[in-house]
Amino acid sequence: MPERSELPESQESIGRRLRETREAFNLSPREFYEVVGFSKTQLENYEAGRRLMKPAMAVLVINAFPAAKLDFNWLYHGDLAGTSHDFATRIIARRRSERAA
């Protein structure tokens, strides 16, 4: 059985996808939390996997980037199928470059 942090629904995995989302838009943490409406501490806790991002907070992320077609399936389960082609391409490219490094 995979460790909890490797499960797609774990706090850590959700936080990792939130960070990937921010980086896909080339936003600094400050730019991201200001656009989305999080506090600095909230974003830090979510990205680090110290706190679980509640659905109401995920809605803020989804609504902040309508062109990307972000959804709960991406943020909570890692499923890119419902997101925009451009967003999915950015995520896949970033993951490939991280693996190659």
PDB file of C-alpha atoms in Angstrom:
ATOM      1  CA  MET A   1       0.000   0.000   0.000  1.00  0.00           C
ATOM      2  CA  PRO A   2       1.383   3.459  -0.869  1.00  0.00           C
ATOM      3  CA  GLU A   3       2.324   5.816   1.915  1.00  0.00           C
ATOM      4  CA  ARG A   4      -0.308   8.395   2.781  1.00  0.00           C
ATOM      5  CA  SER A   5       1.665  11.246   1.188  1.00  0.00           C
ATOM      6  CA  GLU A   6       1.659   9.366  -2.133  1.00  0.00           C
ATOM      7  CA  LEU A   7      -2.121   8.957  -2.263  1.00  0.00           C
ATOM      8  CA  PRO A   8      -3.770  11.416  -4.683  1.00  0.00           C
ATOM      9  CA  GLU A   9      -6.195  12.628  -2.011  1.00  0.00           C
ATOM     10  CA  SER A  10      -3.597  13.228   0.716  1.00  0.00           C
ATOM     11  CA  GLN A  11      -2.971  16.728   2.050  1.00  0.00           C
ATOM     12  CA  GLU A  12       0.544  16.535   0.670  1.00  0.00           C
ATOM     13  CA  SER A  13      -0.609  15.559  -2.824  1.00  0.00           C
ATOM     14  CA  ILE A  14      -3.276  18.249  -2.888  1.00  0.00           C
ATOM     15  CA  GLY A  15      -0.700  20.794  -1.725  1.00  0.00           C
ATOM     16  CA  ARG A  16       1.716  19.668  -4.421  1.00  0.00           C
ATOM     17  CA  ARG A  17      -0.969  20.150  -7.084  1.00  0.00           C
ATOM     18  CA  LEU A  18      -1.798  23.591  -5.693  1.00  0.00           C
ATOM     19  CA  ARG A  19       1.887  24.534  -6.009  1.00  0.00           C
ATOM     20  CA  GLU A  20       1.970  23.069  -9.532  1.00  0.00           C
ATOM     21  CA  THR A  21      -1.072  25.173 -10.388  1.00  0.00           C
ATOM     22  CA  ARG A  22       0.602  28.333  -9.096  1.00  0.00           C
ATOM     23  CA  GLU A  23       3.813  27.555 -10.956  1.00  0.00           C
ATOM     24  CA  ALA A  24       1.923  26.743 -14.175  1.00  0.00           C
ATOM     25  CA  PHE A  25       0.724  30.350 -14.150  1.00  0.00           C
ATOM     26  CA  ASN A  26       4.250  31.604 -13.337  1.00  0.00           C
ATOM     27  CA  LEU A  27       2.999  33.317 -10.197  1.00  0.00           C
ATOM     28  CA  SER A  28       4.958  33.967  -7.045  1.00  0.00           C
ATOM     29  CA  PRO A  29       3.328  32.802  -3.823  1.00  0.00           C
ATOM     30  CA  ARG A  30       2.330  36.395  -3.055  1.00  0.00           C
ATOM     31  CA  GLU A  31       0.798  36.979  -6.487  1.00  0.00           C
ATOM     32  CA  PHE A  32      -1.124  33.716  -6.214  1.00  0.00           C
ATOM     33  CA  TYR A  33      -2.556  34.246  -2.743  1.00  0.00           C
ATOM     34  CA  GLU A  34      -3.562  37.802  -3.633  1.00  0.00           C
ATOM     35  CA  VAL A  35      -5.333  36.709  -6.846  1.00  0.00           C
ATOM     36  CA  VAL A  36      -7.034  33.740  -5.193  1.00  0.00           C
ATOM     37  CA  GLY A  37      -7.919  35.406  -1.902  1.00  0.00           C
ATOM     38  CA  PHE A  38      -5.891  33.244   0.473  1.00  0.00           C
ATOM     39  CA  SER A  39      -3.731  34.569   3.251  1.00  0.00           C
ATOM     40  CA  LYS A  40       0.013  33.993   3.023  1.00  0.00           C
ATOM     41  CA  THR A  41      -0.180  31.477   5.867  1.00  0.00           C
ATOM     42  CA  GLN A  42      -3.032  29.559   4.252  1.00  0.00           C
ATOM     43  CA  LEU A  43      -1.126  29.150   0.992  1.00  0.00           C
ATOM     44  CA  GLU A  44       2.045  28.096   2.802  1.00  0.00           C
ATOM     45  CA  ASN A  45       0.137  25.525   4.872  1.00  0.00           C
ATOM     46  CA  TYR A  46      -1.746  24.127   1.879  1.00  0.00           C
ATOM     47  CA  GLU A  47       1.314  23.865  -0.375  1.00  0.00           C
ATOM     48  CA  ALA A  48       3.368  22.233   2.384  1.00  0.00           C
ATOM     49  CA  GLY A  49       0.613  19.717   3.081  1.00  0.00           C
ATOM     50  CA  ARG A  50       0.203  20.897   6.671  1.00  0.00           C
ATOM     51  CA  ARG A  51      -3.476  21.717   6.160  1.00  0.00           C
ATOM     52  CA  LEU A  52      -6.125  20.194   3.940  1.00  0.00           C
ATOM     53  CA  MET A  53      -7.583  22.688   1.490  1.00  0.00           C
ATOM     54  CA  LYS A  54     -11.331  22.697   2.111  1.00  0.00           C
ATOM     55  CA  PRO A  55     -13.710  22.702  -0.874  1.00  0.00           C
ATOM     56  CA  ALA A  56     -14.689  26.347  -0.280  1.00  0.00           C
ATOM     57  CA  MET A  57     -11.038  27.327  -0.674  1.00  0.00           C
ATOM     58  CA  ALA A  58     -10.659  25.158  -3.768  1.00  0.00           C
ATOM     59  CA  VAL A  59     -13.581  27.065  -5.290  1.00  0.00           C
ATOM     60  CA  LEU A  60     -11.565  30.278  -4.881  1.00  0.00           C
ATOM     61  CA  VAL A  61      -8.726  28.722  -6.888  1.00  0.00           C
ATOM     62  CA  ILE A  62     -11.091  27.377  -9.550  1.00  0.00           C
ATOM     63  CA  ASN A  63     -12.860  30.743  -9.924  1.00  0.00           C
ATOM     64  CA  ALA A  64      -9.609  32.723 -10.075  1.00  0.00           C
ATOM     65  CA  PHE A  65      -8.506  31.002 -13.303  1.00  0.00           C
ATOM     66  CA  PRO A  66     -11.624  30.325 -15.399  1.00  0.00           C
ATOM     67  CA  ALA A  67      -9.741  29.901 -18.687  1.00  0.00           C
ATOM     68  CA  ALA A  68      -7.789  26.966 -17.206  1.00  0.00           C
ATOM     69  CA  LYS A  69     -11.027  25.106 -16.416  1.00  0.00           C
ATOM     70  CA  LEU A  70      -9.622  23.947 -13.096  1.00  0.00           C
ATOM     71  CA  ASP A  71     -11.856  21.582 -11.179  1.00  0.00           C
ATOM     72  CA  PHE A  72     -12.069  19.467  -8.049  1.00  0.00           C
ATOM     73  CA  ASN A  73     -10.895  16.392  -9.961  1.00  0.00           C
ATOM     74  CA  TRP A  74      -7.589  18.110 -10.685  1.00  0.00           C
ATOM     75  CA  LEU A  75      -7.036  19.669  -7.271  1.00  0.00           C
ATOM     76  CA  TYR A  76      -8.161  16.707  -5.172  1.00  0.00           C
ATOM     77  CA  HIS A  77      -7.431  13.689  -7.365  1.00  0.00           C
ATOM     78  CA  GLY A  78      -4.802  14.789  -9.901  1.00  0.00           C
ATOM     79  CA  ASP A  79      -7.069  14.210 -12.912  1.00  0.00           C
ATOM     80  CA  LEU A  80      -6.266  16.710 -15.670  1.00  0.00           C
ATOM     81  CA  ALA A  81      -9.012  15.485 -18.045  1.00  0.00           C
ATOM     82  CA  GLY A  82     -11.434  18.329 -17.273  1.00  0.00           C
ATOM     83  CA  THR A  83      -8.875  21.127 -17.378  1.00  0.00           C
ATOM     84  CA  SER A  84      -8.028  23.190 -20.448  1.00  0.00           C
ATOM     85  CA  HIS A  85      -5.573  21.772 -22.954  1.00  0.00           C
ATOM     86  CA  ASP A  86      -3.188  24.670 -22.297  1.00  0.00           C
ATOM     87  CA  PHE A  87      -3.192  24.115 -18.542  1.00  0.00           C
ATOM     88  CA  ALA A  88      -2.772  20.337 -18.835  1.00  0.00           C
ATOM     89  CA  THR A  89       0.110  20.840 -21.272  1.00  0.00           C
ATOM     90  CA  ARG A  90       1.855  23.198 -18.828  1.00  0.00           C
ATOM     91  CA  ILE A  91       1.519  20.721 -15.959  1.00  0.00           C
ATOM     92  CA  ILE A  92       2.769  17.792 -18.031  1.00  0.00           C
ATOM     93  CA  ALA A  93       5.721  19.814 -19.355  1.00  0.00           C
ATOM     94  CA  ARG A  94       6.694  20.940 -15.845  1.00  0.00           C
ATOM     95  CA  ARG A  95       6.543  17.389 -14.535  1.00  0.00           C
ATOM     96  CA  ARG A  96       8.702  16.126 -17.394  1.00  0.00           C
ATOM     97  CA  SER A  97      11.311  18.834 -16.859  1.00  0.00           C
ATOM     98  CA  GLU A  98      11.407  18.096 -13.106  1.00  0.00           C
ATOM     99  CA  ARG A  99      11.968  14.399 -13.793  1.00  0.00           C
ATOM    100  CA  ALA A 100      14.730  15.162 -16.288  1.00  0.00           C
ATOM    101  CA  ALA A 101      16.557  17.427 -13.832  1.00  0.00           C
TER     102      ALA A 101
END
